[in-house]
Amino acid sequence: MSKTGSNKIRELLLRCRDLLGAETLTRIAHSPPRLSGFSTALSASVKHNNGDPSKVTDSQIKGALEIALEVWPYELETFANTVYGGDAS
């Protein structure tokens, strides 16, 4: 990937942080199933916008979060951690 492309990805991730909040992104990053769902949805949004990360809309970012939470909801993570006594992600 070109330097310009990686800068655009970095800018997209900063927009995600600004829109969703740093705590939300931390919870996504520390959960492999949630991170996979979020990354896949975000990648699909970039592809939908002709490969240009700067054209990904706020709605698409929020949609990626919704998909990530469908894959591994916060409530299920809490339940699994209680039952299994540790990080169940």
N, CA, C and O of each residue as an XYZ file, in Angstrom:
356
protein
N       0.854     -1.183      0.000
C       0.000      0.000      0.000
C       0.890      1.233      0.000
O       1.930      1.270      0.658
N       0.472      2.212     -0.731
C       1.259      3.442     -0.809
C       1.198      4.218      0.500
O       0.313      4.000      1.328
N       2.147      5.120      0.670
C       2.163      5.959      1.871
C       0.887      6.787      1.956
O       0.346      6.989      3.043
N       0.406      7.265      0.810
C      -0.841      8.037      0.798
C      -1.998      7.176      1.260
O      -2.851      7.629      2.024
N      -2.032      5.919      0.793
C      -3.090      4.995      1.195
C      -3.070      4.723      2.685
O      -4.122      4.706      3.324
N      -1.883      4.507      3.254
C      -1.799      4.237      4.687
C      -2.157      5.479      5.500
O      -2.709      5.360      6.594
N      -1.851      6.659      4.984
C      -2.249      7.890      5.677
C      -3.768      8.025      5.684
O      -4.349      8.469      6.675
N      -4.416      7.640      4.573
C      -5.876      7.721      4.519
C      -6.515      6.720      5.479
O      -7.537      7.021      6.095
N      -5.922      5.538      5.611
C      -6.424      4.547      6.575
C      -6.262      5.090      7.991
O      -7.171      4.972      8.813
N      -5.113      5.680      8.273
C      -4.862      6.274      9.597
C      -5.895      7.357      9.896
O      -6.423      7.432     11.005
N      -6.178      8.199      8.895
C      -7.186      9.252      9.067
C      -8.566      8.651      9.315
O      -9.335      9.174     10.121
N      -8.882      7.555      8.625
C     -10.174      6.889      8.841
C     -10.264      6.366     10.275
O     -11.297      6.522     10.926
N      -9.208      5.759     10.763
C      -9.226      5.240     12.133
C      -9.326      6.365     13.156
O      -9.964      6.199     14.196
N      -8.707      7.503     12.874
C      -8.852      8.660     13.767
C     -10.290      9.171     13.750
O     -10.822      9.562     14.789
N     -10.923      9.169     12.571
C     -12.337      9.554     12.492
C     -13.197      8.573     13.278
O     -14.147      8.979     13.948
N     -12.873      7.283     13.202
C     -13.612      6.278     13.976
C     -13.501      6.583     15.464
O     -14.492      6.539     16.193
N     -12.286      6.893     15.904
C     -12.073      7.222     17.323
C     -12.863      8.462     17.725
O     -13.492      8.489     18.784
N     -12.829      9.484     16.880
C     -13.543     10.719     17.194
C     -15.056     10.493     17.226
O     -15.754     11.055     18.070
N     -15.550      9.678     16.317
C     -16.987      9.437     16.225
C     -17.481      8.483     17.315
O     -18.511      8.732     17.942
N     -16.753      7.404     17.535
C     -17.212      6.357     18.453
C     -16.659      6.498     19.864
O     -17.233      5.969     20.816
N     -15.559      7.202     19.997
C     -14.924      7.355     21.299
C     -13.775      6.374     21.468
O     -13.819      5.251     20.964
N     -12.767      6.805     22.169
C     -11.572      5.985     22.377
C     -11.886      4.715     23.159
O     -11.324      3.658     22.873
N     -12.774      4.809     24.141
C     -13.113      3.631     24.952
C     -13.775      2.553     24.098
O     -13.486      1.366     24.252
N     -14.657      2.967     23.205
C     -15.324      2.005     22.326
C     -14.310      1.311     21.435
O     -14.358      0.091     21.277
N     -13.392      2.069     20.851
C     -12.383      1.452     19.996
C     -11.470      0.520     20.783
O     -11.023     -0.500     20.257
N     -11.191      0.858     22.031
C     -10.384     -0.017     22.874
C     -11.111     -1.332     23.113
O     -10.502     -2.400     23.056
N     -12.417     -1.258     23.383
C     -13.199     -2.480     23.598
C     -13.277     -3.317     22.330
O     -13.316     -4.545     22.398
N     -13.298     -2.664     21.182
C     -13.291     -3.393     19.914
C     -11.933     -4.074     19.732
O     -11.865     -5.259     19.408
N     -10.862     -3.320     19.942
C      -9.512     -3.827     19.696
C      -9.139     -4.986     20.616
O      -8.349     -5.846     20.229
N      -9.690     -5.023     21.818
C      -9.342     -6.074     22.780
C     -10.237     -7.291     22.687
O     -10.178     -8.168     23.549
N     -11.059     -7.362     21.663
C     -11.938     -8.509     21.470
C     -11.780     -9.006     20.028
O     -12.314     -8.392     19.105
N     -11.057    -10.103     19.828
C     -10.831    -10.579     18.458
C     -12.097    -10.754     17.616
O     -12.093    -10.354     16.452
N     -13.188    -11.337     18.149
C     -14.377    -11.464     17.303
C     -14.975    -10.106     16.927
O     -15.418     -9.901     15.797
N     -14.980     -9.194     17.884
C     -15.529     -7.862     17.636
C     -14.644     -7.099     16.650
O     -15.152     -6.432     15.749
N     -13.335     -7.194     16.816
C     -12.397     -6.522     15.916
C     -12.534     -7.061     14.495
O     -12.485     -6.296     13.531
N     -12.703     -8.355     14.367
C     -12.867     -8.957     13.048
C     -14.125     -8.437     12.356
O     -14.091     -8.078     11.179
N     -15.233     -8.399     13.092
C     -16.486     -7.890     12.518
C     -16.377     -6.427     12.122
O     -16.835     -6.034     11.049
N     -15.772     -5.624     12.983
C     -15.615     -4.195     12.713
C     -14.708     -3.979     11.504
O     -15.027     -3.189     10.615
N     -13.589     -4.676     11.475
C     -12.632     -4.520     10.375
C     -13.226     -4.952      9.043
O     -13.033     -4.291      8.023
N     -13.943     -6.059      9.058
C     -14.561     -6.554      7.831
C     -15.589     -5.562      7.305
O     -15.625     -5.275      6.109
N     -16.420     -5.042      8.195
C     -17.449     -4.074      7.783
C     -16.815     -2.778      7.299
O     -17.263     -2.199      6.309
N     -15.785     -2.322      7.984
C     -15.104     -1.086      7.581
C     -14.409     -1.276      6.224
O     -14.434     -0.384      5.376
N     -13.800     -2.430      6.032
C     -13.160     -2.726      4.737
C     -14.180     -2.750      3.607
O     -13.907     -2.269      2.507
N     -15.352     -3.308      3.879
C     -16.410     -3.325      2.871
C     -16.855     -1.909      2.530
O     -17.165     -1.615      1.375
N     -16.887     -1.040      3.520
C     -17.260      0.358      3.281
C     -16.212      1.061      2.414
O     -16.556      1.833      1.519
N     -14.944      0.792      2.685
C     -13.879      1.387      1.875
C     -14.010      0.898      0.434
O     -13.926      1.685     -0.509
N     -14.216     -0.401      0.275
C     -14.362     -0.974     -1.067
C     -15.569     -0.365     -1.783
O     -15.500     -0.054     -2.972
N     -16.667     -0.200     -1.055
C     -17.887      0.396     -1.618
C     -17.640      1.825     -2.109
O     -18.280      2.286     -3.053
N     -16.715      2.510     -1.464
C     -16.373      3.890     -1.835
C     -15.164      3.936     -2.758
O     -14.323      4.829     -2.651
N     -15.083      2.971     -3.660
C     -14.015      2.899     -4.668
C     -12.612      2.867     -4.063
O     -11.661      3.392     -4.643
N     -12.500      2.247     -2.894
C     -11.191      2.102     -2.264
C     -10.659      3.347     -1.589
O      -9.487      3.397     -1.216
N     -11.500      4.353     -1.427
C     -11.058      5.613     -0.824
C     -11.560      5.720      0.617
O     -12.734      6.019      0.838
N     -10.685      5.480      1.602
C     -11.093      5.541      3.004
C     -11.663      6.899      3.415
O     -12.481      6.973      4.332
N     -11.241      7.967      2.748
C     -11.717      9.301      3.139
C     -13.184      9.511      2.785
O     -13.806     10.454      3.273
N     -13.745      8.648      1.946
C     -15.154      8.774      1.554
C     -16.095      7.940      2.413
O     -17.308      7.977      2.211
N     -15.551      7.185      3.373
C     -16.389      6.404      4.278
C     -17.184      7.379      5.147
O     -16.613      8.284      5.756
N     -18.494      7.191      5.200
C     -19.363      8.113      5.934
C     -19.448      7.738      7.415
O     -19.092      6.631      7.820
N     -19.927      8.687      8.198
C     -20.157      8.423      9.621
C     -21.158      7.277      9.793
O     -21.008      6.449     10.691
N     -22.166      7.232      8.939
C     -23.153      6.151      9.005
C     -22.513      4.798      8.762
O     -22.885      3.816      9.406
N     -21.571      4.727      7.860
C     -20.884      3.464      7.592
C     -20.007      3.053      8.774
O     -19.892      1.866      9.079
N     -19.400      4.016      9.429
C     -18.593      3.723     10.625
C     -19.496      3.207     11.735
O     -19.171      2.218     12.393
N     -20.624      3.867     11.947
C     -21.574      3.411     12.970
C     -22.126      2.036     12.615
O     -22.351      1.207     13.497
N     -22.342      1.795     11.334
C     -22.813      0.482     10.885
C     -21.785     -0.603     11.156
O     -22.143     -1.723     11.519
N     -20.506     -0.278     10.981
C     -19.446     -1.239     11.284
C     -19.452     -1.591     12.768
O     -19.231     -2.745     13.135
N     -19.704     -0.603     13.616
C     -19.806     -0.866     15.058
C     -21.006     -1.765     15.349
O     -20.905     -2.694     16.150
N     -22.135     -1.493     14.705
C     -23.323     -2.332     14.913
C     -23.041     -3.782     14.535
O     -23.463     -4.700     15.238
N     -22.340     -3.989     13.441
C     -22.001     -5.347     13.024
C     -21.077     -6.000     14.046
O     -21.264     -7.162     14.406
N     -20.085     -5.255     14.509
C     -19.160     -5.787     15.510
C     -19.900     -6.205     16.777
O     -19.570     -7.220     17.391
N     -20.894     -5.423     17.161
C     -21.652     -5.742     18.373
C     -22.657     -6.870     18.140
O     -23.082     -7.523     19.093
N     -23.034     -7.100     16.906
C     -23.854     -8.274     16.585
C     -23.005     -9.537     16.701
O     -23.475    -10.570     17.178
N     -21.757     -9.444     16.263
C     -20.847    -10.587     16.306
C     -20.524    -10.961     17.758
O     -20.560    -12.137     18.119
N     -20.213     -9.969     18.579
C     -19.821    -10.228     19.971
C     -20.321     -9.083     20.850
O     -19.583     -8.134     21.113
N     -21.585     -9.170     21.308
C     -22.170     -8.097     22.135
C     -21.446     -7.950     23.478
O     -20.876     -8.906     24.005
N     -21.483     -6.749     24.004
C     -20.877     -6.486     25.306
C     -21.459     -7.408     26.375
O     -20.733     -7.913     27.231
N     -22.779     -7.625     26.320
C     -23.445     -8.450     27.329
C     -22.939     -9.886     27.288
O     -22.744    -10.508     28.333
N     -22.726    -10.412     26.092
C     -22.229    -11.772     25.959
C     -20.801    -11.872     26.479
O     -20.429    -12.872     27.092
N     -20.011    -10.852     26.238
C     -18.640    -10.835     26.745
C     -18.645    -10.858     28.275
O     -17.877    -11.601     28.887
N     -19.497    -10.056     28.885
C     -19.594    -10.023     30.339
C     -20.018    -11.380     30.883
O     -19.445    -11.874     31.853
N     -21.020    -11.978     30.256
C     -21.503    -13.295     30.672
C     -20.399    -14.343     30.541
O     -20.161    -15.117     31.467
N     -19.731    -14.366     29.396
C     -18.679    -15.352     29.165
C     -17.540    -15.187     30.145
O     -16.997    -16.176     30.637
N     -17.169    -13.952     30.437
C     -16.090    -13.708     31.402
C     -16.475    -14.181     32.794
O     -15.632    -14.680     33.539
N     -17.754    -14.025     33.148
C     -18.232    -14.478     34.451
C     -18.230    -15.995     34.521
O     -17.763    -16.568     35.506
N     -18.738    -16.646     33.503
C     -18.833    -18.101     33.496
C     -17.457    -18.747     33.394
O     -17.173    -19.718     34.095
N     -16.615    -18.222     32.537
C     -15.316    -18.831     32.298
C     -14.192    -18.227     33.149
O     -13.059    -18.708     33.123
N     -14.516    -17.169     33.902
C     -13.565    -16.606     34.838
C     -12.352    -15.936     34.233
O     -11.281    -15.939     34.840
N     -12.490    -15.377     33.079
C     -11.369    -14.694     32.451
C     -11.787    -14.104     31.136
O     -12.974    -13.958     30.847
N     -10.816    -13.771     30.354
C     -11.084    -13.165     29.048
C     -11.603    -14.240     28.109
O     -10.852    -15.122     27.693
N     -12.865    -14.170     27.780
C     -13.483    -15.190     26.931
C     -13.549    -14.775     25.479
O     -14.092    -15.514     24.657
N     -13.013    -13.611     25.134
C     -13.026    -13.171     23.729
C     -12.177    -14.103     22.942
O     -12.035    -13.935     21.731
